Every structure is written in C-alpha cells, then in structure tokens.
Amino acid sequence: MGPPRPALLALPALLLLLLAGARAEKEMLENVSVVCPRDATRFKHLRKYTYNYEAESSSGVPGTADSRSATRINCKVELEVPQLCSFILKTSQCTLKEVYGFNPEGRALLKKTKNSEEFAAAMSRYELKLTIPEGKQVFLYPEKDEPTHILNIKRGIISALLVPPETEETEQVLFLDTVYGNCSTHFTVKTRKGNVATEISTERDLGQCDRFKPIRTGTSPLALIKGMTHPLSTLISSSQSCQYTLDAKRKHVAEAICKEQHLFLPFSYKNMYGMGVQVTQTLKLEDTPKINSRFFGEGTKKVGLAFESTKSTSPLKQAEAVLKTLQELKKLTISEQNIQRANLFHKLVTELRGLSDEAVTSLLPQLIEVSSPITLQALVQCGQPQCSTHILQWLKRVHANPLLIDVVTYLVALIPEPSAQQLREIFNMAREQRSRATLYALSHAVNNYHKTNPTVTQELLDIANYLMEQIQDDCTGDEDYTYLILRVIGNMGQTMEQLTPELKSSILKCVQSTKPSPMIQKAAIQALRKMEPKDKDQEVLLQTFLDDASPGDKRLAAYLMLMRSPSQADINKIVQLLPREQNEQVKNFVASHIANILNSEELDIQDLKKLVKEALKESQLPTVMDFRKFSRNYQLSKSVSLPSLDPASAKIEGNLIFDPNNYLPKETMLKMTLTAFGFASADLFEIGLEGKGFEPTLEALFGKQGFFPDSVNKALYWVNGQVPDGVSKVLVDHFGYTKEDKREQDMVNGMMFSVQKLIEDLKSKEVPEARAYLRILGEELGFAKLHDLQFLGKLLLMDRPDVLMITTAQDRKDACTFFKDAGSP
C-alpha cells in the first residue's frame, strides 16, 4: 500500500491540536465564569469592536450664536475583548476642532486647533486596560505616564459604552458605575425583537452620584461665611440621558448617543432652557472582527472610572506669575498707588491657590525674600493645604513670635475640610506651643477633619493618645495645662469618644477623684458635654451631685450634665433629696431649674417634662428664695406652630451661681437655643463667666475708705459746697463726709494720692481670678483670663512690627505700610 502520505499523518495531529485548544478554551471559560458570568457584559470575548467616536461640548445660551463656544473631538475607537470582562481600549486618528464662526442657520463652523496633532498623539500613545468583575464596578489600569486629562477623555468613552444586561422588566432603577461615581439610573427598554431588547434608554440626575462634587475653590479662614461650595452647587442642574441601539442577534452596542446638560438655574426658563453647558457623545459601530490574542496583563496602577481632577500643565509659568504679582504689590508702597492694593492682593491669593505643593515649596524662599509680611498675609488668606502647611513650617523655622504663631495656627484651623497633612502640622504646633490658641485650633481642626473623614486615621489616634496622656494620674499634673486640656477635650468630645472610649474613663476618674482642685474636677465634668451619656456615666454624675461634701459649684455642674438625659430614677432621687438639702445655694438652683422645666415651651424637653411631673406626684418643690442672694436658673422660652411647617421654639437660659460665704456671684452663664425645621435643638451661642477672690478688690474700690467714695468726697469739696442739703446728708451717712473735714486743695495731687492708695491696697490683697468663655453653635472658641487684660494692655503699647517679629528693617517698614494701608490702628 506504500508509505503513508505526510498530509494523512498531519491530520490526526491537527485534530488533536484542535481538540486540545477547544478543551483549553472551555477550561478558560469555566475558570473565568467564576468571576465573570457570560451574561455580565454585552461584549463577547475574542472580538474587537470598532467605533467612530464623536464628542462635542458647547456652552452659552441657545439661540444666541455670538455668545456660544464649542469644541469637538473625533476618534477611531477599538475595544478588544481578550477575556470575559477584560478589555483593551485603543484610540487613534483623533482630531480636535474648535468654533471659528457660525453660518446663517446658526450652526457652528469648526476648524482644527493648533494643538490637534499633539492631542492626537497623546490619545493614541497608550492603550488602556480595564476590567469589570462580575459586570459591575469598573477598574482601569492606565500606563504610568498617561496624562490625567487624556485618561479622563477615555473614561468618558468607556462610560458611554457601558450598558447593563437586560432583564424581563421594562423599567427599573439601577446603580451603575459612571465617570461621576456610582449613580442611580432609570433604565428603560423601549423596543424588543422577540425577547431581546433592541433600543434602551437611561436617565440619571448627576447631582445624586456619589463622586459628583462641585469644584472647591480656596476659602480664606478669615471669611465670615464658609463651606458654601455645596449650597451654591444646587443652583446648577446636571443631568444625563443616553439612547442605545443594540444588535438583535449578538446584543452588543451598535450605536450610543449620550447627552449631558449642566444648566444654571437662576438664568433658566422653566429649569429647562437658558445658560448652560451641553456635552454630546456619539459612538457608531463600524466592524466586529475576531481576534486571536487571549493575553491580558493588568498594570501596576489601578484606578476607578470616576473623573480625576487635573492640575495645570505649566507650573513654572504660574510660579513666575505669583512672583511678579508680589513684586508689583510691593512697588505700590513707593508709587503710593494704594487704590490698586486690594485687587493685586486678591490676584496674589488666587494665584497661590492654583499652585501645587511642590511649586509652593520651591517658590516660598523667593516670596519671603521679596516681602515676608505680604507673603505671610497671602498664605493665611490662601486657605489651601499647600499654603497652610508651609506657613506653619516657616513660622517654626524662623522662630517667630509665639503670639504670631498662635494667631496664624488658629486661623489655619478654621479652614473647612482640612487635609491630613494640615491636621498633622496643627497637632505638631499645639504640642510644641502648649498654648490656648493652638490647642483650641487643634480641636476645631479635628472636628472639621472628622466630618469629611469619618474613619479612624493615624493622625486622629495620635491626637487622642496625646490628650489622654495629659490627664493621667487623675488630672494631677500642671493645673493650668490640665484645665486647658479638659476644655479642649470637651470641644471635640464626640470625635474623641469614637476614637478612644478609654478617654471618657480617664475623665470620669478625674471627676471622682479628690486629688485635683475643684476647678479641675468641674472642668472634667464639663468635658463630657459632647459625649454620649451612658448609664455608667450618669451614675457617676448622680453620685457626684448627691455628695454633700463636694463644693456646691461642682455638684451643680454634675447636676446640669446629668439633666441632659436623665432617667426616671435619677429625677426621683434628685427631687427626694431637695427637702433635706443643707446647701441653700444648691437647693435654690435645682428648685428653680426644675420649675423652669415645668413651665418651658421648648420642644426638645417635653419628654423630660413628663419625667419631672411623674417625680413630683409624691413630692413638692421647695420655695425659690431671694434671687439677690441665692443661686438660680433663669429661662424664657416660646414655641410657635406654622402652617405646613414643623413647629419651632426658642429659649434663652441663664445661670447665676453665688458664693455661699459672701453672696457675691461667682459664676454666670447665658445661652440661646433654637429648635426649627424638624432638626434637633442647636445652641446658637453661650457666654460664661466664673471668678473668685473679688471681695478685697471690691472693698478697695467701693468700701468706706475706698477709691470711689474718697474721690467723690474730694470732688464735692472742690465744687465749694454747691451741693443740695439732701445730697450732703447722704454723703455724711454713707461716706462720713462733713464740711468741717480738711481736704486737699490741689485737685490733681489729691486724685493722684487716691490712685496711689488704690494701687497699694490692691497689691496687698489677694489677686482675683476670672475666666470667660464663648461658644457658638456648640463650638467653644476659647476662654480668656483676667490676666490676659494686663497682657493686652502691654501689647497695645508695643510697636506692631515688633509684635510680628519681622526679621529685617526693610520688612518692618513693609509691615508698617501694609497694616497702615489695611486700615489697622
């Protein structure tokens, strides 16, 4: 029969190879199907889908041709599918066109831009790999050198091609991945061919997407109104609608048209027509050839589908512009054209906000060399992380005056939505300075940071651990610093409690301990004001109030903290104690407070009112005594009901606590609370003052031989007896003044003698202590001591440039000019 022919020998090998390939493909599909079901995507593997892509963006008012602008992009788009749910996007033959005029019908006339070739090269330089595991979330794997603005354009192409698998339902609401994040999408099947959808539409309100955020410009920490980015963004309506034509047999996208509209509502008609921006994307299928490559390698960089913000491509030119503006601003001092100073300074601040962190780092030495005081002012007003971070580092590096560091740190902390780097710098400054301004600044920064980052971060944990270290050993450390730490903890109590619950336990130990001073114990009680009251905490506060050996003001502080959320048992014990209470100041205050609760119209305490009424069924409140000698709570509240709106109420509350030894007020508080629009009650403001040791001072000023009576005596003598007899009788009875007394004839010498006597009396007496605090919307801005007034007086007598600690004579001259032009005294 002869030897076998080569073709016949090759045939079995070929069949075996085909069978092995089919088996391998089947195994591959079975393996892939675990993470990507066959019906998870409309694009079949081992296919390449070629589209003609066109995108046009226009802005202006429709019907007004001269005021419109437009840009158009055309590209050839290839989408390869080497594996299920894995894609490779390639773009080529791109052109970029812009409007140069309009024809008589109002249609835009387009021509290629000067950088069209450069744009085409950038679009085709790199391919973009992406995966859609389980057909849901999209992950991109761009090349490391892919520019962000080019990647964003490719994101838009991918987003326009993503059509969810159809179901039997004609209409449904789906949550889909888009360039604006995860969006609620109204999905509608318009026509079907048998059981297969051939036309589909999607509509979405872009404002509801989780990554649709308005562009945030810098905010000066000195601005009275901050955080208006989001409210103002509601003046723009943003929506998107897409129409898809699908292949009836293979179910892939044959044509896609997506229209996006951003409309400025104040200048619109019926919220539909008017000033706005329209973006239209069109994809038309040209071919679907098969491919053989199954290779798909994920890159090292992994990003999402949502747009990323882009930075300027020419930081060098921006830096040069900032330096030039500062030089022009400095020249105004010589030219005396100060009318331009405000505009130039605003320009300088705006340009600083546009710089990157690296650009500010390299530019800052040059700016300081030109004018350090103006640079300092501009960095503070900038309000961006790259500005505030460097200003704090610079102040530490030049060893600036501690007062200047305090002021700048406090201002930087008022910037909304601080970054982690800003928070870290403020924390480092607070640790080094240990001052009221920097620690209160830290509390504001922590609260602002936690609002936008409600997770546990290393920066927040480090701050919580530091604060806890300062109140160890039952708050027996340095008294002034421990008091300050407790006030600061109270300002950010809610955040700290979520981070480290152990912090509250340390505070409660300070409340129960007798080692620290009464002032520290009371500050520890008030540090709980923002923390969630638990049963264990309430029990500690109740026992503190019931302890008759504790100072009265400490017991009242525990009582007020307990009454935020008391149980029926707590109120029963308080009411039962009152008739037997020996401390009249405590007894009178609690009785007046409970009586005010019963008479209050405030909406948020109606449940508390029921508990009090229940407790008073078998008891009776003591009679409230003389308000001139005994502590008391004052309240004035009013509630109103408005048609078709939730009821609203307002309350003004005050506390007046007397010293039991001399009937002088030692603590007072005034607070206003508002409840409206269905929200929880909010403390609009609260002012508090507490002090001690004023008795000797008051005696030296107003006593029988005090400064004011003696001065009145002398003044009356100098008017040569021209005083009515009735007034003379009062002077004799109260001050001991008679006409026979010999008085100093020299008015100036007489008054100087009285002043000298007053100073000597005050030196020999105990120095009074007083503290005052201010809270707005629950945030304590800080507290001031009586000693601060003396420091302020010295400060006012100092030269302004010396206070700012400007290093050179020229800088001092610049600083004087700057503050003079700014209108500072």
JSON list of N, CA and C in Angstrom, two decimals, residues 175-234:
[
{"chain": "A", "resi": 175, "resn": "PHE", "atom": "N", "xyz": [-28.10, 50.97, 40.01]},
{"chain": "A", "resi": 175, "resn": "PHE", "atom": "CA", "xyz": [-26.96, 51.78, 40.46]},
{"chain": "A", "resi": 175, "resn": "PHE", "atom": "C", "xyz": [-25.74, 51.36, 39.64]},
{"chain": "A", "resi": 176, "resn": "LEU", "atom": "N", "xyz": [-25.28, 52.27, 38.77]},
{"chain": "A", "resi": 176, "resn": "LEU", "atom": "CA", "xyz": [-24.25, 51.93, 37.81]},
{"chain": "A", "resi": 176, "resn": "LEU", "atom": "C", "xyz": [-23.01, 52.79, 38.00]},
{"chain": "A", "resi": 177, "resn": "ASP", "atom": "N", "xyz": [-21.86, 52.23, 37.62]},
{"chain": "A", "resi": 177, "resn": "ASP", "atom": "CA", "xyz": [-20.59, 52.95, 37.67]},
{"chain": "A", "resi": 177, "resn": "ASP", "atom": "C", "xyz": [-20.51, 53.90, 36.47]},
{"chain": "A", "resi": 178, "resn": "THR", "atom": "N", "xyz": [-20.18, 55.18, 36.73]},
{"chain": "A", "resi": 178, "resn": "THR", "atom": "CA", "xyz": [-20.02, 56.17, 35.67]},
{"chain": "A", "resi": 178, "resn": "THR", "atom": "C", "xyz": [-18.82, 57.04, 35.99]},
{"chain": "A", "resi": 179, "resn": "VAL", "atom": "N", "xyz": [-18.56, 58.02, 35.12]},
{"chain": "A", "resi": 179, "resn": "VAL", "atom": "CA", "xyz": [-17.45, 58.94, 35.37]},
{"chain": "A", "resi": 179, "resn": "VAL", "atom": "C", "xyz": [-17.74, 59.86, 36.55]},
{"chain": "A", "resi": 180, "resn": "TYR", "atom": "N", "xyz": [-18.97, 59.90, 37.02]},
{"chain": "A", "resi": 180, "resn": "TYR", "atom": "CA", "xyz": [-19.33, 60.71, 38.19]},
{"chain": "A", "resi": 180, "resn": "TYR", "atom": "C", "xyz": [-19.53, 59.84, 39.43]},
{"chain": "A", "resi": 181, "resn": "GLY", "atom": "N", "xyz": [-19.02, 58.62, 39.39]},
{"chain": "A", "resi": 181, "resn": "GLY", "atom": "CA", "xyz": [-19.17, 57.71, 40.51]},
{"chain": "A", "resi": 181, "resn": "GLY", "atom": "C", "xyz": [-20.37, 56.79, 40.32]},
{"chain": "A", "resi": 182, "resn": "ASN", "atom": "N", "xyz": [-20.82, 56.22, 41.42]},
{"chain": "A", "resi": 182, "resn": "ASN", "atom": "CA", "xyz": [-21.98, 55.32, 41.36]},
{"chain": "A", "resi": 182, "resn": "ASN", "atom": "C", "xyz": [-23.25, 56.16, 41.33]},
{"chain": "A", "resi": 183, "resn": "CYS", "atom": "N", "xyz": [-24.06, 55.95, 40.27]},
{"chain": "A", "resi": 183, "resn": "CYS", "atom": "CA", "xyz": [-25.24, 56.80, 40.05]},
{"chain": "A", "resi": 183, "resn": "CYS", "atom": "C", "xyz": [-26.51, 55.98, 40.01]},
{"chain": "A", "resi": 184, "resn": "SER", "atom": "N", "xyz": [-27.56, 56.54, 40.58]},
{"chain": "A", "resi": 184, "resn": "SER", "atom": "CA", "xyz": [-28.89, 55.96, 40.44]},
{"chain": "A", "resi": 184, "resn": "SER", "atom": "C", "xyz": [-29.38, 56.24, 39.02]},
{"chain": "A", "resi": 185, "resn": "THR", "atom": "N", "xyz": [-29.69, 55.16, 38.27]},
{"chain": "A", "resi": 185, "resn": "THR", "atom": "CA", "xyz": [-30.01, 55.29, 36.84]},
{"chain": "A", "resi": 185, "resn": "THR", "atom": "C", "xyz": [-31.38, 54.69, 36.55]},
{"chain": "A", "resi": 186, "resn": "HIS", "atom": "N", "xyz": [-32.22, 55.48, 35.88]},
{"chain": "A", "resi": 186, "resn": "HIS", "atom": "CA", "xyz": [-33.54, 54.98, 35.45]},
{"chain": "A", "resi": 186, "resn": "HIS", "atom": "C", "xyz": [-33.36, 54.28, 34.10]},
{"chain": "A", "resi": 187, "resn": "PHE", "atom": "N", "xyz": [-33.52, 52.97, 34.09]},
{"chain": "A", "resi": 187, "resn": "PHE", "atom": "CA", "xyz": [-33.26, 52.11, 32.92]},
{"chain": "A", "resi": 187, "resn": "PHE", "atom": "C", "xyz": [-34.58, 51.71, 32.28]},
{"chain": "A", "resi": 188, "resn": "THR", "atom": "N", "xyz": [-34.73, 51.97, 30.97]},
{"chain": "A", "resi": 188, "resn": "THR", "atom": "CA", "xyz": [-35.99, 51.68, 30.26]},
{"chain": "A", "resi": 188, "resn": "THR", "atom": "C", "xyz": [-35.69, 50.94, 28.96]},
{"chain": "A", "resi": 189, "resn": "VAL", "atom": "N", "xyz": [-36.41, 49.82, 28.74]},
{"chain": "A", "resi": 189, "resn": "VAL", "atom": "CA", "xyz": [-36.35, 49.11, 27.46]},
{"chain": "A", "resi": 189, "resn": "VAL", "atom": "C", "xyz": [-37.47, 49.65, 26.58]},
{"chain": "A", "resi": 190, "resn": "LYS", "atom": "N", "xyz": [-37.08, 50.28, 25.46]},
{"chain": "A", "resi": 190, "resn": "LYS", "atom": "CA", "xyz": [-38.08, 50.92, 24.60]},
{"chain": "A", "resi": 190, "resn": "LYS", "atom": "C", "xyz": [-38.68, 49.95, 23.59]},
{"chain": "A", "resi": 191, "resn": "THR", "atom": "N", "xyz": [-37.86, 49.16, 22.92]},
{"chain": "A", "resi": 191, "resn": "THR", "atom": "CA", "xyz": [-38.38, 48.18, 21.95]},
{"chain": "A", "resi": 191, "resn": "THR", "atom": "C", "xyz": [-37.66, 46.84, 22.13]},
{"chain": "A", "resi": 192, "resn": "ARG", "atom": "N", "xyz": [-38.35, 45.78, 21.75]},
{"chain": "A", "resi": 192, "resn": "ARG", "atom": "CA", "xyz": [-37.78, 44.44, 21.80]},
{"chain": "A", "resi": 192, "resn": "ARG", "atom": "C", "xyz": [-38.03, 43.74, 20.46]},
{"chain": "A", "resi": 193, "resn": "LYS", "atom": "N", "xyz": [-37.15, 42.82, 20.13]},
{"chain": "A", "resi": 193, "resn": "LYS", "atom": "CA", "xyz": [-37.35, 41.92, 18.99]},
{"chain": "A", "resi": 193, "resn": "LYS", "atom": "C", "xyz": [-37.40, 40.52, 19.56]},
{"chain": "A", "resi": 194, "resn": "GLY", "atom": "N", "xyz": [-38.62, 40.02, 19.74]},
{"chain": "A", "resi": 194, "resn": "GLY", "atom": "CA", "xyz": [-38.80, 38.78, 20.49]},
{"chain": "A", "resi": 194, "resn": "GLY", "atom": "C", "xyz": [-38.56, 39.07, 21.95]},
{"chain": "A", "resi": 195, "resn": "ASN", "atom": "N", "xyz": [-37.60, 38.36, 22.56]},
{"chain": "A", "resi": 195, "resn": "ASN", "atom": "CA", "xyz": [-37.24, 38.60, 23.95]},
{"chain": "A", "resi": 195, "resn": "ASN", "atom": "C", "xyz": [-35.98, 39.44, 24.10]},
{"chain": "A", "resi": 196, "resn": "VAL", "atom": "N", "xyz": [-35.46, 39.93, 22.99]},
{"chain": "A", "resi": 196, "resn": "VAL", "atom": "CA", "xyz": [-34.20, 40.66, 23.01]},
{"chain": "A", "resi": 196, "resn": "VAL", "atom": "C", "xyz": [-34.48, 42.15, 22.84]},
{"chain": "A", "resi": 197, "resn": "ALA", "atom": "N", "xyz": [-33.91, 42.96, 23.74]},
{"chain": "A", "resi": 197, "resn": "ALA", "atom": "CA", "xyz": [-34.07, 44.41, 23.65]},
{"chain": "A", "resi": 197, "resn": "ALA", "atom": "C", "xyz": [-33.22, 44.95, 22.51]},
{"chain": "A", "resi": 198, "resn": "THR", "atom": "N", "xyz": [-33.77, 45.85, 21.75]},
{"chain": "A", "resi": 198, "resn": "THR", "atom": "CA", "xyz": [-33.03, 46.47, 20.65]},
{"chain": "A", "resi": 198, "resn": "THR", "atom": "C", "xyz": [-32.84, 47.97, 20.85]},
{"chain": "A", "resi": 199, "resn": "GLU", "atom": "N", "xyz": [-33.67, 48.58, 21.67]},
{"chain": "A", "resi": 199, "resn": "GLU", "atom": "CA", "xyz": [-33.49, 50.00, 21.99]},
{"chain": "A", "resi": 199, "resn": "GLU", "atom": "C", "xyz": [-33.67, 50.19, 23.49]},
{"chain": "A", "resi": 200, "resn": "ILE", "atom": "N", "xyz": [-32.69, 50.86, 24.10]},
{"chain": "A", "resi": 200, "resn": "ILE", "atom": "CA", "xyz": [-32.68, 51.08, 25.55]},
{"chain": "A", "resi": 200, "resn": "ILE", "atom": "C", "xyz": [-32.35, 52.55, 25.81]},
{"chain": "A", "resi": 201, "resn": "SER", "atom": "N", "xyz": [-32.93, 53.10, 26.85]},
{"chain": "A", "resi": 201, "resn": "SER", "atom": "CA", "xyz": [-32.59, 54.47, 27.27]},
{"chain": "A", "resi": 201, "resn": "SER", "atom": "C", "xyz": [-32.25, 54.48, 28.76]},
{"chain": "A", "resi": 202, "resn": "THR", "atom": "N", "xyz": [-31.36, 55.35, 29.14]},
{"chain": "A", "resi": 202, "resn": "THR", "atom": "CA", "xyz": [-31.00, 55.55, 30.56]},
{"chain": "A", "resi": 202, "resn": "THR", "atom": "C", "xyz": [-31.05, 57.03, 30.87]},
{"chain": "A", "resi": 203, "resn": "GLU", "atom": "N", "xyz": [-31.49, 57.37, 32.07]},
{"chain": "A", "resi": 203, "resn": "GLU", "atom": "CA", "xyz": [-31.52, 58.76, 32.52]},
{"chain": "A", "resi": 203, "resn": "GLU", "atom": "C", "xyz": [-31.02, 58.81, 33.95]},
{"chain": "A", "resi": 204, "resn": "ARG", "atom": "N", "xyz": [-30.26, 59.84, 34.25]},
{"chain": "A", "resi": 204, "resn": "ARG", "atom": "CA", "xyz": [-29.74, 59.97, 35.62]},
{"chain": "A", "resi": 204, "resn": "ARG", "atom": "C", "xyz": [-29.55, 61.44, 35.98]},
{"chain": "A", "resi": 205, "resn": "ASP", "atom": "N", "xyz": [-29.81, 61.72, 37.27]},
{"chain": "A", "resi": 205, "resn": "ASP", "atom": "CA", "xyz": [-29.54, 63.04, 37.84]},
{"chain": "A", "resi": 205, "resn": "ASP", "atom": "C", "xyz": [-28.12, 63.00, 38.39]},
{"chain": "A", "resi": 206, "resn": "LEU", "atom": "N", "xyz": [-27.22, 63.72, 37.74]},
{"chain": "A", "resi": 206, "resn": "LEU", "atom": "CA", "xyz": [-25.81, 63.63, 38.11]},
{"chain": "A", "resi": 206, "resn": "LEU", "atom": "C", "xyz": [-25.54, 64.16, 39.51]},
{"chain": "A", "resi": 207, "resn": "GLY", "atom": "N", "xyz": [-26.41, 65.04, 40.00]},
{"chain": "A", "resi": 207, "resn": "GLY", "atom": "CA", "xyz": [-26.22, 65.56, 41.35]},
{"chain": "A", "resi": 207, "resn": "GLY", "atom": "C", "xyz": [-26.36, 64.51, 42.43]},
{"chain": "A", "resi": 208, "resn": "GLN", "atom": "N", "xyz": [-26.98, 63.35, 42.09]},
{"chain": "A", "resi": 208, "resn": "GLN", "atom": "CA", "xyz": [-27.16, 62.28, 43.05]},
{"chain": "A", "resi": 208, "resn": "GLN", "atom": "C", "xyz": [-26.02, 61.26, 43.01]},
{"chain": "A", "resi": 209, "resn": "CYS", "atom": "N", "xyz": [-25.06, 61.43, 42.11]},
{"chain": "A", "resi": 209, "resn": "CYS", "atom": "CA", "xyz": [-23.93, 60.49, 42.03]},
{"chain": "A", "resi": 209, "resn": "CYS", "atom": "C", "xyz": [-22.96, 60.73, 43.19]},
{"chain": "A", "resi": 210, "resn": "ASP", "atom": "N", "xyz": [-22.36, 59.65, 43.70]},
{"chain": "A", "resi": 210, "resn": "ASP", "atom": "CA", "xyz": [-21.55, 59.79, 44.91]},
{"chain": "A", "resi": 210, "resn": "ASP", "atom": "C", "xyz": [-20.21, 60.47, 44.69]},
{"chain": "A", "resi": 211, "resn": "ARG", "atom": "N", "xyz": [-19.75, 60.60, 43.43]},
{"chain": "A", "resi": 211, "resn": "ARG", "atom": "CA", "xyz": [-18.49, 61.28, 43.18]},
{"chain": "A", "resi": 211, "resn": "ARG", "atom": "C", "xyz": [-18.68, 62.59, 42.41]},
{"chain": "A", "resi": 212, "resn": "PHE", "atom": "N", "xyz": [-19.96, 63.02, 42.33]},
{"chain": "A", "resi": 212, "resn": "PHE", "atom": "CA", "xyz": [-20.24, 64.28, 41.64]},
{"chain": "A", "resi": 212, "resn": "PHE", "atom": "C", "xyz": [-20.11, 65.40, 42.66]},
{"chain": "A", "resi": 213, "resn": "LYS", "atom": "N", "xyz": [-18.94, 66.01, 42.70]},
{"chain": "A", "resi": 213, "resn": "LYS", "atom": "CA", "xyz": [-18.66, 67.05, 43.68]},
{"chain": "A", "resi": 213, "resn": "LYS", "atom": "C", "xyz": [-18.32, 68.34, 42.96]},
{"chain": "A", "resi": 214, "resn": "PRO", "atom": "N", "xyz": [-18.88, 69.45, 43.41]},
{"chain": "A", "resi": 214, "resn": "PRO", "atom": "CA", "xyz": [-18.53, 70.73, 42.78]},
{"chain": "A", "resi": 214, "resn": "PRO", "atom": "C", "xyz": [-17.07, 71.07, 43.03]},
{"chain": "A", "resi": 215, "resn": "ILE", "atom": "N", "xyz": [-16.48, 71.78, 42.09]},
{"chain": "A", "resi": 215, "resn": "ILE", "atom": "CA", "xyz": [-15.09, 72.18, 42.24]},
{"chain": "A", "resi": 215, "resn": "ILE", "atom": "C", "xyz": [-14.97, 73.10, 43.45]},
{"chain": "A", "resi": 216, "resn": "ARG", "atom": "N", "xyz": [-14.05, 72.78, 44.33]},
{"chain": "A", "resi": 216, "resn": "ARG", "atom": "CA", "xyz": [-13.90, 73.53, 45.57]},
{"chain": "A", "resi": 216, "resn": "ARG", "atom": "C", "xyz": [-12.76, 74.53, 45.43]},
{"chain": "A", "resi": 217, "resn": "THR", "atom": "N", "xyz": [-13.10, 75.80, 45.50]},
{"chain": "A", "resi": 217, "resn": "THR", "atom": "CA", "xyz": [-12.08, 76.84, 45.46]},
{"chain": "A", "resi": 217, "resn": "THR", "atom": "C", "xyz": [-11.58, 77.10, 46.87]},
{"chain": "A", "resi": 218, "resn": "GLY", "atom": "N", "xyz": [-10.46, 77.81, 46.97]},
{"chain": "A", "resi": 218, "resn": "GLY", "atom": "CA", "xyz": [-9.91, 78.10, 48.27]},
{"chain": "A", "resi": 218, "resn": "GLY", "atom": "C", "xyz": [-10.81, 79.01, 49.08]},
{"chain": "A", "resi": 219, "resn": "THR", "atom": "N", "xyz": [-10.76, 78.85, 50.39]},
{"chain": "A", "resi": 219, "resn": "THR", "atom": "CA", "xyz": [-11.56, 79.66, 51.30]},
{"chain": "A", "resi": 219, "resn": "THR", "atom": "C", "xyz": [-10.65, 80.31, 52.32]},
{"chain": "A", "resi": 220, "resn": "SER", "atom": "N", "xyz": [-10.74, 81.60, 52.47]},
{"chain": "A", "resi": 220, "resn": "SER", "atom": "CA", "xyz": [-9.95, 82.28, 53.47]},
{"chain": "A", "resi": 220, "resn": "SER", "atom": "C", "xyz": [-10.46, 81.91, 54.87]},
{"chain": "A", "resi": 221, "resn": "PRO", "atom": "N", "xyz": [-9.56, 81.62, 55.81]},
{"chain": "A", "resi": 221, "resn": "PRO", "atom": "CA", "xyz": [-10.00, 81.34, 57.17]},
{"chain": "A", "resi": 221, "resn": "PRO", "atom": "C", "xyz": [-10.62, 82.55, 57.85]},
{"chain": "A", "resi": 222, "resn": "LEU", "atom": "N", "xyz": [-10.42, 83.74, 57.27]},
{"chain": "A", "resi": 222, "resn": "LEU", "atom": "CA", "xyz": [-11.00, 84.95, 57.83]},
{"chain": "A", "resi": 222, "resn": "LEU", "atom": "C", "xyz": [-12.40, 85.22, 57.31]},
{"chain": "A", "resi": 223, "resn": "ALA", "atom": "N", "xyz": [-12.86, 84.40, 56.35]},
{"chain": "A", "resi": 223, "resn": "ALA", "atom": "CA", "xyz": [-14.18, 84.62, 55.78]},
{"chain": "A", "resi": 223, "resn": "ALA", "atom": "C", "xyz": [-15.26, 84.37, 56.81]},
{"chain": "A", "resi": 224, "resn": "LEU", "atom": "N", "xyz": [-16.27, 85.23, 56.83]},
{"chain": "A", "resi": 224, "resn": "LEU", "atom": "CA", "xyz": [-17.38, 85.06, 57.78]},
{"chain": "A", "resi": 224, "resn": "LEU", "atom": "C", "xyz": [-18.25, 83.88, 57.40]},
{"chain": "A", "resi": 225, "resn": "ILE", "atom": "N", "xyz": [-18.42, 83.64, 56.10]},
{"chain": "A", "resi": 225, "resn": "ILE", "atom": "CA", "xyz": [-19.26, 82.55, 55.60]},
{"chain": "A", "resi": 225, "resn": "ILE", "atom": "C", "xyz": [-18.37, 81.56, 54.86]},
{"chain": "A", "resi": 226, "resn": "LYS", "atom": "N", "xyz": [-18.35, 80.32, 55.34]},
{"chain": "A", "resi": 226, "resn": "LYS", "atom": "CA", "xyz": [-17.52, 79.29, 54.73]},
{"chain": "A", "resi": 226, "resn": "LYS", "atom": "C", "xyz": [-18.39, 78.13, 54.32]},
{"chain": "A", "resi": 227, "resn": "GLY", "atom": "N", "xyz": [-17.80, 77.22, 53.53]},
{"chain": "A", "resi": 227, "resn": "GLY", "atom": "CA", "xyz": [-18.49, 75.99, 53.16]},
{"chain": "A", "resi": 227, "resn": "GLY", "atom": "C", "xyz": [-19.70, 76.20, 52.28]},
{"chain": "A", "resi": 228, "resn": "MET", "atom": "N", "xyz": [-19.68, 77.23, 51.42]},
{"chain": "A", "resi": 228, "resn": "MET", "atom": "CA", "xyz": [-20.83, 77.50, 50.55]},
{"chain": "A", "resi": 228, "resn": "MET", "atom": "C", "xyz": [-20.72, 76.78, 49.21]},
{"chain": "A", "resi": 229, "resn": "THR", "atom": "N", "xyz": [-19.66, 75.95, 49.06]},
{"chain": "A", "resi": 229, "resn": "THR", "atom": "CA", "xyz": [-19.47, 75.26, 47.78]},
{"chain": "A", "resi": 229, "resn": "THR", "atom": "C", "xyz": [-20.66, 74.39, 47.45]},
{"chain": "A", "resi": 230, "resn": "HIS", "atom": "N", "xyz": [-21.09, 73.57, 48.40]},
{"chain": "A", "resi": 230, "resn": "HIS", "atom": "CA", "xyz": [-22.19, 72.64, 48.14]},
{"chain": "A", "resi": 230, "resn": "HIS", "atom": "C", "xyz": [-23.54, 73.35, 48.00]},
{"chain": "A", "resi": 231, "resn": "PRO", "atom": "N", "xyz": [-23.89, 74.31, 48.88]},
{"chain": "A", "resi": 231, "resn": "PRO", "atom": "CA", "xyz": [-25.17, 75.01, 48.68]},
{"chain": "A", "resi": 231, "resn": "PRO", "atom": "C", "xyz": [-25.24, 75.74, 47.34]},
{"chain": "A", "resi": 232, "resn": "LEU", "atom": "N", "xyz": [-24.14, 76.39, 46.93]},
{"chain": "A", "resi": 232, "resn": "LEU", "atom": "CA", "xyz": [-24.16, 77.11, 45.66]},
{"chain": "A", "resi": 232, "resn": "LEU", "atom": "C", "xyz": [-24.22, 76.16, 44.47]},
{"chain": "A", "resi": 233, "resn": "SER", "atom": "N", "xyz": [-23.72, 74.91, 44.65]},
{"chain": "A", "resi": 233, "resn": "SER", "atom": "CA", "xyz": [-23.75, 73.96, 43.54]},
{"chain": "A", "resi": 233, "resn": "SER", "atom": "C", "xyz": [-25.18, 73.54, 43.21]},
{"chain": "A", "resi": 234, "resn": "THR", "atom": "N", "xyz": [-26.10, 73.73, 44.15]},
{"chain": "A", "resi": 234, "resn": "THR", "atom": "CA", "xyz": [-27.50, 73.36, 43.87]},
{"chain": "A", "resi": 234, "resn": "THR", "atom": "C", "xyz": [-28.15, 74.33, 42.89]}
]
